[in-house]
Structures are given as C-alpha cells and as structure tokens.
Amino acid sequence: MKTEFDVAIIGAGVTGAAIARELARYDLDIALLDKEVDVSFGTSKANSGIIHAGFHSTPGTLKGKLELAGNRMFDRLSEELEFPFERRGELMVAFTEEELRILNDFYAQGQENNVPYMELLGAKRTLEMEPHLSPDVLGSLHAATAGIIGPYEYCFALVENAVQNGVELICSAKVTKIKRVKDRLHLTTENGLKLSSRFVINAAGLFADEVANLVGMKDFKILPRKGEEYLLDKRVGTLIHRVIFPVPSKISKGMLVIPTVDGPVMVGPTARDIDTKNDFSTTREGLKTVFSHAQKMVPSVRTSDIITSFVGIRPAATGGDFIIGPTKVKGFINVAGIQSPGLTASPAIAEMVRDILLNEGLNLDVRPGFDPKRKAIPRVRSFIENRKFDKLEETIKTNKDYSKLVCRCENVTEAEIVAAVKRGHITLDAIKFSTRAGTGRCQAGFCTSRILKIIERETGIPLEKITKKGPGSEVVPLVSKKGWAK
Ligand SMILES: Cc1cc2nc3c(=O)[nH]c(=O)nc-3n(C[C@H](O)[C@H](O)[C@H](O)COP(=O)(O)OP(=O)(O)OC[C@H]3O[C@@H](n4cnc5c(N)ncnc54)[C@H](O)[C@@H]3O)c2cc1C
C-alpha cells in the first residue's frame, strides 16, 4: 500500500466520497480514509434521501448555493454511476391562512435562489396531484425538480468509481494524529497506520470538529441534532408520489412523508439537539410526534405500517452554514457542518473543494483513462417489478444464482449478495445497503443465516467473526466448550 499521497480525505460519507470521485478525474495519488469498516456508515446511511429543489435555504448562504448546484448534477451522476434517482418533485402543504402566507415567502425565497419549475397551487390542484393528502389542505408550493435517491447506494457508487480510477480506500482507519512536517501533513491512525499527504480534507461529518482539533483548530463545534425516521410497509408506497413537506419550523424542515426509490414510504425526521454524538435510540415521544405530523398531511399513514425505524444525527456546525475552505494550517481543508441539504449539495461541494485545491497550488492534470462509468449490480427485483422478464431470463443465463432467492421480502438473489461481497461489502449492514437484503417486512428474519453463510463461503471469514457493522457487532455468539459465551 502507498503511504505518500497528494490528497488524503478523512471521512467516506457522501461528502468525502463525492470529493474522492471528483478528484479521481485528475492524475493524483488520493487516499480516502474512514474509521468504520465500510463506507457510508455515518450520517450518510441514515437520512431522508431527498435531493432538495432549493427553496428552503436562506439566500446568500453556502448551503443554498451548493444545494441548487448539486441538485442539477444528479441526472448525469445517476446515469454515469447507475444509482436509483427519480425527480418526483416536492410539495410544501399549507393548512391555515398563516401557512398559506408562509408558502408565498418560500416561493419568493425559491425565486431568489433561482429554483426553476416552482408553482403555487390551490387546494383542488394539490389534491388532484396527491389524492391521499388530507382534504383540509388549503394549498401548496410545488417544486418539480426535487428528487429521491438511495443515499447509501449513491455513496457506494461514488466510492466504487473512485477506487476503479485509482483512489486508495482505507477503512477501519480512525485518524487520531495529524502533524505538519515541512510541506506535508503526517497522519496516524488508531491502528498504527502512518501516511503523509500534501493536502488533507476534513470531511469527518459529526467528528469534523474533533479532526480539526488534531491540527489545533478550535474555531467551530459540531452540535449533534438527532432525527428519528420510520419506514413503512410498501403498501403505503402507493399513497403518495411526491415528497410531502409541512410548512417548516426555524430549526428543521419539519416532519415529512417521503417516497423512497425502493418502494416503502418514510416518515420523519424529528429534530432535537442532543449532547452526545452516539445516541441512536428511537423514542416513544419521537414516534408520537412524527405520526401526529405525518397523519395531519396524509391521514391514512398508520403506525401499524411501521417495519423499522432509525436515527440519523445531523452534524450542524456553530454558525449554521457549511464550513468549507482552507485553514491557517497549510494544506488542511475543512468541509464541515455538512448537515441537510448535504446529500443534495455533495457533488457541488466536491467541485468547490477541487477549485480550492487548484487555488492552493495543486496541479490538476487530467488522469489518463479516467472512466466516469460504474456498473450497478443487476437487481432481479427491479426486473420483476418492471415486468422485464426477457432481461431476467438473460441475466439468469449469465449466472444461474440470479434464480436463487435469498431475501424473500425484497426478492434479492444469491448472485446479488455474492456480487456485493466481491465489491468488498462483508458486513450484514453493508450487504443490506448494497442489495436491500433484509430491509423488507420480516427485517432479515429469513435471510440473515443465508447471508452469513454466503459471506463465510466467499471470504473465508469464520461465521463467528462476521459482524453486523464492524468489531463488537458479531452476529453469531461464540460457542466454547463450556457453552454460549456471555
Ligand atoms: C435524519 C436526517 C435526514 C436528512 N435528510 C437529508 C435529505 O433528505 N437530503 C439532504 O440533502 N440531506 C439530508 N440530510 C443531511 C445529510 O445526510 C448529510 O448532510 C450528509 O450525509 C453528510 O455527509 P458527510 O459525508 O459529511 O458525513 P458522514 O456521512 O457522517 O461521513 C463522515 C465520515 O467520517 C468518518 N470519520 C469521522 N471521524 C473520523 C476519523 N477521525 N478518522 C476517519 N474517519 C472518520 C465517519 O465514520 C463517517 O463515515 C439528513 C440528515 C439527517 C440526520
């Protein structure tokens, strides 16, 4: 493995991944480091998956500028990298005269931000577009350019394409020391890896303040803001087509009803400032709040439809806006405070970082043979849903394991699991994120043991060492001669 790089990126969430993929276009030695066993295991795995249109952000903010620019890049990105993306549009719905007035303010704000294809709609037209909305709706703001994506699939695709083009991905590598020696920054990881780089990009999400502290910078703090989300049964998927927003509060966009690219609808998230960065518990109070808001907009959404819940923590920075730029430590660049709409803004953030590096003196010669295309793993489920039976037959002819179902709820086959393992995803969570196995109604009750056996067979990792999401989350308890380990 190389130990000297031009650019080392700390953090392989969507921010670091988008930067790595953008820089892979150039003839550079690049390292992408993450403390977790796989990529997209931070905030990027737990969000609403919306590519926002751009009318929520305050004009003049970095967030607003990069949100709009990022939104425009997703058609090309999804074509090149084959991750699911659909421009479904979003509706902000009003239920009182006061909320109708606020819709007008958001419309004006969207115009100031140059958001295209927005319109204010009356109650009749709103209900024609989304018949399952509450009949009490008085009007809405429609923004047609909003979209939905599979956030982790997007992140995996960015990293796979970056690696394909020469980027070195180093997981299980928590950076604990950074020292400037002459014109280079020397990095040490918790497990003793040492490397050096001319430039270091701090894209460490929730921990960006702690990474900045490693070079003695204490000028911002990350204030964790917790969001609880609930995933509903696919049945609810047919109820709405667009992302449904309420009129928001001062600190968040409010609790939404969100279609996902995989079918199920999501409701949430809550927004609560918390003291720790590792409180991933859902609460009875959160559930009540989310459903009372969601049901006001879409009355037929029911708690009995919940199949799972999760928490994402927003890495909000003091000051509220994204913090992106060079610092007083030469070569150290912050990309911090990337809270919502960070997913939307990520490709535009990557271009901004590229320009900063150019400005700081990095040569950007085009990498010979850069290939922007990444092939997705074929999905049997999508062939079945879209009635592409010829394509299904053709795929099975290439590999008969495309006919062996492993996850019955989501129709995921053995060939898809093996392909994910071959791409380096060897934990249950990473298999889930890359194939959807285990995300359906039975929540992995049926497929877990089958997936474990496939990972064991393909990698040689003994069953008891296979984890859900890294060390400490082993799935099969150790059995000693004395019986089950505690
Ligand atoms: C509930 C919720 C809903 C959201 N919904 C949306 C939405 O619909 N649309 C939208 O645009 N945005 C949304 N967001 C925001 C979006 O998810 C984030 O802006 C984005 O995921 C941030 O990505 P990131 O790469 O900066 O951070 P992360 O994904 O957290 O990545 C940072 C990475 O750094 C690694 N790391 C940390 N410290 C170290 C270290 N010392 N050494 C090595 N690695 C380290 C971590 O392991 C992690 O993988 C939402 C956020 C939340 C919480």
Tab-separated table of N, CA and C in Angstrom, residues 306-416:
chain	number	residue	atom	x	y	z
A	306	ILE	N	-45.453	0.467	10.316
A	306	ILE	CA	-44.002	0.614	10.538
A	306	ILE	C	-43.328	-0.750	10.389
A	307	ILE	N	-42.261	-0.807	9.563
A	307	ILE	CA	-41.495	-2.060	9.549
A	307	ILE	C	-40.149	-1.884	10.250
A	308	THR	N	-39.637	-0.660	10.289
A	308	THR	CA	-38.421	-0.414	11.077
A	308	THR	C	-38.264	1.085	11.320
A	309	SER	N	-37.327	1.425	12.202
A	309	SER	CA	-37.069	2.841	12.488
A	309	SER	C	-35.565	3.037	12.587
A	310	PHE	N	-35.116	4.252	12.438
A	310	PHE	CA	-33.688	4.534	12.603
A	310	PHE	C	-33.488	5.979	13.004
A	311	VAL	N	-32.262	6.265	13.456
A	311	VAL	CA	-31.916	7.643	13.835
A	311	VAL	C	-30.723	8.095	13.014
A	312	GLY	N	-30.801	9.318	12.513
A	312	GLY	CA	-29.644	9.945	11.868
A	312	GLY	C	-29.305	11.178	12.685
A	313	ILE	N	-28.017	11.500	12.777
A	313	ILE	CA	-27.648	12.691	13.556
A	313	ILE	C	-27.025	13.726	12.619
A	314	ARG	N	-27.660	14.901	12.600
A	314	ARG	CA	-27.186	15.952	11.699
A	314	ARG	C	-25.940	16.609	12.293
A	315	PRO	N	-24.883	16.766	11.490
A	315	PRO	CA	-23.676	17.418	12.004
A	315	PRO	C	-23.754	18.937	11.838
A	316	ALA	N	-24.631	19.584	12.618
A	316	ALA	CA	-24.798	21.041	12.476
A	316	ALA	C	-23.605	21.762	13.096
A	317	ALA	N	-23.069	22.753	12.404
A	317	ALA	CA	-21.910	23.476	12.950
A	317	ALA	C	-22.362	24.789	13.572
A	318	THR	N	-21.595	25.281	14.532
A	318	THR	CA	-21.871	26.608	15.070
A	318	THR	C	-21.852	27.585	13.887
A	319	GLY	N	-22.821	28.448	13.822
A	319	GLY	CA	-22.912	29.373	12.686
A	319	GLY	C	-23.999	28.935	11.726
A	320	GLY	N	-24.287	27.632	11.693
A	320	GLY	CA	-25.421	27.141	10.906
A	320	GLY	C	-25.109	26.783	9.459
A	321	ASP	N	-24.147	27.471	8.846
A	321	ASP	CA	-23.883	27.211	7.426
A	321	ASP	C	-22.801	26.140	7.281
A	322	PHE	N	-22.597	25.631	6.055
A	322	PHE	CA	-21.473	24.742	5.785
A	322	PHE	C	-20.178	25.530	6.019
A	323	ILE	N	-19.134	24.827	6.494
A	323	ILE	CA	-17.809	25.456	6.658
A	323	ILE	C	-16.868	24.769	5.680
A	324	ILE	N	-16.586	25.430	4.566
A	324	ILE	CA	-15.755	24.800	3.533
A	324	ILE	C	-14.639	25.772	3.145
A	325	GLY	N	-13.391	25.356	3.321
A	325	GLY	CA	-12.312	26.243	2.893
A	325	GLY	C	-10.979	25.879	3.500
A	326	PRO	N	-9.913	26.524	2.961
A	326	PRO	CA	-8.582	26.305	3.522
A	326	PRO	C	-8.511	26.904	4.922
A	327	THR	N	-7.519	26.496	5.695
A	327	THR	CA	-7.411	26.977	7.071
A	327	THR	C	-6.022	27.586	7.281
A	328	LYS	N	-5.792	28.053	8.519
A	328	LYS	CA	-4.464	28.630	8.804
A	328	LYS	C	-3.374	27.541	8.809
A	329	VAL	N	-3.760	26.279	8.894
A	329	VAL	CA	-2.777	25.189	8.796
A	329	VAL	C	-2.643	24.826	7.318
A	330	LYS	N	-1.487	25.156	6.743
A	330	LYS	CA	-1.352	24.983	5.282
A	330	LYS	C	-1.628	23.527	4.866
A	331	GLY	N	-2.450	23.380	3.865
A	331	GLY	CA	-2.760	22.048	3.336
A	331	GLY	C	-3.974	21.403	3.989
A	332	PHE	N	-4.463	21.964	5.116
A	332	PHE	CA	-5.596	21.351	5.825
A	332	PHE	C	-6.890	22.091	5.447
A	333	ILE	N	-7.817	21.369	4.849
A	333	ILE	CA	-9.042	21.998	4.333
A	333	ILE	C	-10.263	21.427	5.046
A	334	ASN	N	-11.068	22.313	5.592
A	334	ASN	CA	-12.281	21.878	6.291
A	334	ASN	C	-13.463	21.757	5.337
A	335	VAL	N	-14.208	20.663	5.469
A	335	VAL	CA	-15.500	20.534	4.781
A	335	VAL	C	-16.444	20.051	5.882
A	336	ALA	N	-16.874	20.983	6.700
A	336	ALA	CA	-17.527	20.632	7.971
A	336	ALA	C	-18.930	21.244	8.060
A	337	GLY	N	-19.671	20.752	9.041
A	337	GLY	CA	-21.028	21.280	9.253
A	337	GLY	C	-21.947	20.909	8.104
A	338	ILE	N	-21.681	19.757	7.485
A	338	ILE	CA	-22.470	19.384	6.303
A	338	ILE	C	-23.753	18.678	6.761
A	339	GLN	N	-24.627	19.495	7.300
A	339	GLN	CA	-25.952	18.980	7.680
A	339	GLN	C	-26.859	19.092	6.450
A	340	SER	N	-28.152	18.833	6.607
A	340	SER	CA	-29.051	18.929	5.458
A	340	SER	C	-28.961	20.327	4.859
A	341	PRO	N	-28.881	20.493	3.573
A	341	PRO	CA	-29.033	19.538	2.479
A	341	PRO	C	-27.689	18.986	1.957
A	342	GLY	N	-26.927	18.344	2.842
A	342	GLY	CA	-25.592	17.887	2.461
A	342	GLY	C	-25.587	16.822	1.388
A	343	LEU	N	-26.611	15.953	1.436
A	343	LEU	CA	-26.694	14.913	0.414
A	343	LEU	C	-26.885	15.569	-0.957
A	344	THR	N	-27.818	16.499	-1.021
A	344	THR	CA	-28.108	17.213	-2.275
A	344	THR	C	-26.879	17.982	-2.755
A	345	ALA	N	-26.212	18.636	-1.807
A	345	ALA	CA	-25.108	19.530	-2.179
A	345	ALA	C	-23.813	18.774	-2.495
A	346	SER	N	-23.739	17.479	-2.108
A	346	SER	CA	-22.435	16.786	-2.126
A	346	SER	C	-21.651	16.893	-3.449
A	347	PRO	N	-22.277	16.710	-4.623
A	347	PRO	CA	-21.436	16.805	-5.821
A	347	PRO	C	-20.930	18.232	-6.072
A	348	ALA	N	-21.708	19.219	-5.646
A	348	ALA	CA	-21.267	20.610	-5.826
A	348	ALA	C	-20.175	20.952	-4.809
A	349	ILE	N	-20.279	20.371	-3.599
A	349	ILE	CA	-19.214	20.558	-2.597
A	349	ILE	C	-17.910	20.019	-3.179
A	350	ALA	N	-17.998	18.856	-3.838
A	350	ALA	CA	-16.795	18.232	-4.404
A	350	ALA	C	-16.130	19.156	-5.427
A	351	GLU	N	-16.937	19.813	-6.258
A	351	GLU	CA	-16.355	20.722	-7.256
A	351	GLU	C	-15.739	21.935	-6.577
A	352	MET	N	-16.392	22.390	-5.492
A	352	MET	CA	-15.851	23.544	-4.768
A	352	MET	C	-14.485	23.187	-4.164
A	353	VAL	N	-14.388	21.979	-3.590
A	353	VAL	CA	-13.117	21.551	-2.983
A	353	VAL	C	-12.036	21.427	-4.068
A	354	ARG	N	-12.409	20.901	-5.225
A	354	ARG	CA	-11.451	20.815	-6.348
A	354	ARG	C	-10.892	22.212	-6.663
A	355	ASP	N	-11.780	23.214	-6.718
A	355	ASP	CA	-11.335	24.570	-7.051
A	355	ASP	C	-10.450	25.150	-5.949
A	356	ILE	N	-10.776	24.813	-4.696
A	356	ILE	CA	-9.947	25.295	-3.578
A	356	ILE	C	-8.534	24.708	-3.710
A	357	LEU	N	-8.455	23.412	-4.015
A	357	LEU	CA	-7.146	22.748	-4.137
A	357	LEU	C	-6.331	23.373	-5.272
A	358	LEU	N	-7.003	23.667	-6.371
A	358	LEU	CA	-6.327	24.301	-7.509
A	358	LEU	C	-5.755	25.646	-7.078
A	359	ASN	N	-6.576	26.389	-6.359
A	359	ASN	CA	-6.182	27.705	-5.856
A	359	ASN	C	-5.026	27.633	-4.870
A	360	GLU	N	-4.972	26.513	-4.139
A	360	GLU	CA	-3.918	26.322	-3.130
A	360	GLU	C	-2.637	25.760	-3.750
A	361	GLY	N	-2.639	25.563	-5.077
A	361	GLY	CA	-1.399	25.185	-5.752
A	361	GLY	C	-1.292	23.734	-6.184
A	362	LEU	N	-2.402	22.959	-6.106
A	362	LEU	CA	-2.339	21.566	-6.553
A	362	LEU	C	-2.514	21.519	-8.081
A	363	ASN	N	-1.634	20.777	-8.757
A	363	ASN	CA	-1.771	20.617	-10.218
A	363	ASN	C	-2.905	19.669	-10.521
A	364	LEU	N	-3.786	20.066	-11.422
A	364	LEU	CA	-4.889	19.179	-11.771
A	364	LEU	C	-4.772	18.761	-13.238
A	365	ASP	N	-3.853	17.832	-13.498
A	365	ASP	CA	-3.749	17.293	-14.861
A	365	ASP	C	-4.735	16.137	-14.964
A	366	VAL	N	-5.399	16.065	-16.109
A	366	VAL	CA	-6.420	15.021	-16.273
A	366	VAL	C	-5.777	13.628	-16.173
A	367	ARG	N	-6.439	12.725	-15.434
A	367	ARG	CA	-5.916	11.354	-15.303
A	367	ARG	C	-6.140	10.612	-16.625
A	368	PRO	N	-5.078	10.073	-17.208
A	368	PRO	CA	-5.299	9.345	-18.470
A	368	PRO	C	-6.214	8.150	-18.215
A	369	GLY	N	-7.198	7.985	-19.067
A	369	GLY	CA	-8.074	6.812	-18.977
A	369	GLY	C	-9.146	6.900	-17.899
A	370	PHE	N	-9.377	8.090	-17.333
A	370	PHE	CA	-10.451	8.214	-16.320
A	370	PHE	C	-11.764	7.676	-16.905
A	371	ASP	N	-12.415	6.793	-16.165
A	371	ASP	CA	-13.688	6.222	-16.623
A	371	ASP	C	-14.804	6.664	-15.676
A	372	PRO	N	-15.721	7.514	-16.159
A	372	PRO	CA	-16.769	8.018	-15.260
A	372	PRO	C	-17.864	7.001	-14.969
A	373	LYS	N	-17.831	5.855	-15.632
A	373	LYS	CA	-18.965	4.915	-15.521
A	373	LYS	C	-18.713	3.832	-14.487
A	374	ARG	N	-19.769	3.548	-13.733
A	374	ARG	CA	-19.741	2.428	-12.784
A	374	ARG	C	-20.996	1.588	-13.037
A	375	LYS	N	-20.810	0.295	-13.053
A	375	LYS	CA	-21.944	-0.609	-13.328
A	375	LYS	C	-22.588	-1.034	-12.017
A	376	ALA	N	-23.890	-0.912	-11.924
A	376	ALA	CA	-24.601	-1.379	-10.728
A	376	ALA	C	-24.741	-2.895	-10.781
A	377	ILE	N	-24.972	-3.502	-9.620
A	377	ILE	CA	-25.259	-4.937	-9.577
A	377	ILE	C	-26.681	-5.116	-10.136
A	378	PRO	N	-26.890	-6.032	-11.123
A	378	PRO	CA	-28.262	-6.206	-11.645
A	378	PRO	C	-29.219	-6.575	-10.516
A	379	ARG	N	-30.441	-6.011	-10.529
A	379	ARG	CA	-31.420	-6.275	-9.468
A	379	ARG	C	-32.581	-7.082	-10.014
A	380	VAL	N	-32.675	-8.317	-9.579
A	380	VAL	CA	-33.755	-9.184	-10.025
A	380	VAL	C	-35.104	-8.559	-9.670
A	381	ARG	N	-35.154	-7.950	-8.483
A	381	ARG	CA	-36.400	-7.339	-8.009
A	381	ARG	C	-36.923	-6.299	-9.007
A	382	SER	N	-36.010	-5.499	-9.547
A	382	SER	CA	-36.487	-4.447	-10.447
A	382	SER	C	-36.932	-5.058	-11.785
A	383	PHE	N	-36.288	-6.156	-12.211
A	383	PHE	CA	-36.775	-6.836	-13.438
A	383	PHE	C	-38.194	-7.336	-13.213
A	384	ILE	N	-38.441	-7.904	-12.014
A	384	ILE	CA	-39.774	-8.465	-11.739
A	384	ILE	C	-40.803	-7.334	-11.664
A	385	GLU	N	-40.465	-6.280	-10.896
A	385	GLU	CA	-41.431	-5.186	-10.726
A	385	GLU	C	-41.748	-4.484	-12.042
A	386	ASN	N	-40.732	-4.359	-12.898
A	386	ASN	CA	-40.957	-3.662	-14.164
A	386	ASN	C	-41.326	-4.625	-15.286
A	387	ARG	N	-41.625	-5.861	-14.912
A	387	ARG	CA	-42.043	-6.909	-15.840
A	387	ARG	C	-41.067	-7.074	-17.006
A	388	LYS	N	-39.770	-6.971	-16.677
A	388	LYS	CA	-38.758	-7.169	-17.725
A	388	LYS	C	-38.292	-8.626	-17.660
A	389	PHE	N	-39.189	-9.540	-18.064
A	389	PHE	CA	-38.881	-10.966	-17.884
A	389	PHE	C	-37.816	-11.461	-18.870
A	390	ASP	N	-37.736	-10.814	-20.047
A	390	ASP	CA	-36.679	-11.198	-21.006
A	390	ASP	C	-35.319	-10.922	-20.389
A	391	LYS	N	-35.241	-9.711	-19.775
A	391	LYS	CA	-33.977	-9.279	-19.157
A	391	LYS	C	-33.617	-10.231	-18.005
A	392	LEU	N	-34.653	-10.636	-17.255
A	392	LEU	CA	-34.437	-11.551	-16.130
A	392	LEU	C	-33.861	-12.872	-16.635
A	393	GLU	N	-34.488	-13.393	-17.691
A	393	GLU	CA	-34.029	-14.669	-18.253
A	393	GLU	C	-32.588	-14.566	-18.744
A	394	GLU	N	-32.319	-13.452	-19.431
A	394	GLU	CA	-30.972	-13.206	-19.970
A	394	GLU	C	-29.944	-13.188	-18.833
A	395	THR	N	-30.322	-12.512	-17.724
A	395	THR	CA	-29.399	-12.387	-16.582
A	395	THR	C	-29.163	-13.749	-15.936
A	396	ILE	N	-30.229	-14.533	-15.816
A	396	ILE	CA	-30.083	-15.863	-15.210
A	396	ILE	C	-29.188	-16.744	-16.080
A	397	LYS	N	-29.272	-16.534	-17.421
A	397	LYS	CA	-28.405	-17.328	-18.311
A	397	LYS	C	-26.928	-17.036	-18.041
A	398	THR	N	-26.618	-15.770	-17.647
A	398	THR	CA	-25.211	-15.426	-17.381
A	398	THR	C	-24.744	-16.035	-16.057
A	399	ASN	N	-25.688	-16.258	-15.126
A	399	ASN	CA	-25.311	-16.791	-13.817
A	399	ASN	C	-26.575	-17.354	-13.171
A	400	LYS	N	-26.606	-18.660	-13.008
A	400	LYS	CA	-27.856	-19.298	-12.524
A	400	LYS	C	-28.202	-18.875	-11.086
A	401	ASP	N	-27.224	-18.308	-10.373
A	401	ASP	CA	-27.509	-17.877	-9.000
A	401	ASP	C	-28.452	-16.657	-8.950
A	402	TYR	N	-28.711	-16.049	-10.114
A	402	TYR	CA	-29.737	-14.991	-10.162
A	402	TYR	C	-31.141	-15.590	-10.053
A	403	SER	N	-31.216	-16.924	-10.022
A	403	SER	CA	-32.542	-17.543	-9.839
A	403	SER	C	-32.730	-18.041	-8.406
A	404	LYS	N	-31.695	-17.908	-7.541
A	404	LYS	CA	-31.799	-18.424	-6.170
A	404	LYS	C	-32.127	-17.287	-5.209
A	405	LEU	N	-33.364	-17.262	-4.711
A	405	LEU	CA	-33.758	-16.175	-3.807
A	405	LEU	C	-33.134	-16.352	-2.419
A	406	VAL	N	-32.543	-15.279	-1.899
A	406	VAL	CA	-32.009	-15.310	-0.533
A	406	VAL	C	-32.927	-14.487	0.380
A	407	CYS	N	-33.314	-13.290	-0.068
A	407	CYS	CA	-34.238	-12.447	0.708
A	407	CYS	C	-35.592	-12.476	-0.007
A	408	ARG	N	-36.583	-13.102	0.658
A	408	ARG	CA	-37.885	-13.290	0.013
A	408	ARG	C	-38.708	-12.010	-0.026
A	409	CYS	N	-38.532	-11.146	1.011
A	409	CYS	CA	-39.354	-9.918	1.045
A	409	CYS	C	-38.973	-8.988	-0.108
A	410	GLU	N	-37.661	-8.879	-0.381
A	410	GLU	CA	-37.207	-7.907	-1.373
A	410	GLU	C	-36.737	-8.565	-2.668
A	411	ASN	N	-36.941	-9.886	-2.792
A	411	ASN	CA	-36.502	-10.620	-3.994
A	411	ASN	C	-35.030	-10.388	-4.323
A	412	VAL	N	-34.167	-10.620	-3.349
A	412	VAL	CA	-32.713	-10.475	-3.591
A	412	VAL	C	-32.128	-11.877	-3.734
A	413	THR	N	-31.299	-12.049	-4.757
A	413	THR	CA	-30.803	-13.398	-5.067
A	413	THR	C	-29.365	-13.597	-4.576
A	414	GLU	N	-28.972	-14.869	-4.604
A	414	GLU	CA	-27.614	-15.221	-4.172
A	414	GLU	C	-26.557	-14.495	-5.028
A	415	ALA	N	-26.808	-14.396	-6.336
A	415	ALA	CA	-25.818	-13.753	-7.215
A	415	ALA	C	-25.604	-12.290	-6.806
A	416	GLU	N	-26.677	-11.616	-6.366
A	416	GLU	CA	-26.541	-10.203	-5.956
A	416	GLU	C	-25.716	-10.080	-4.678
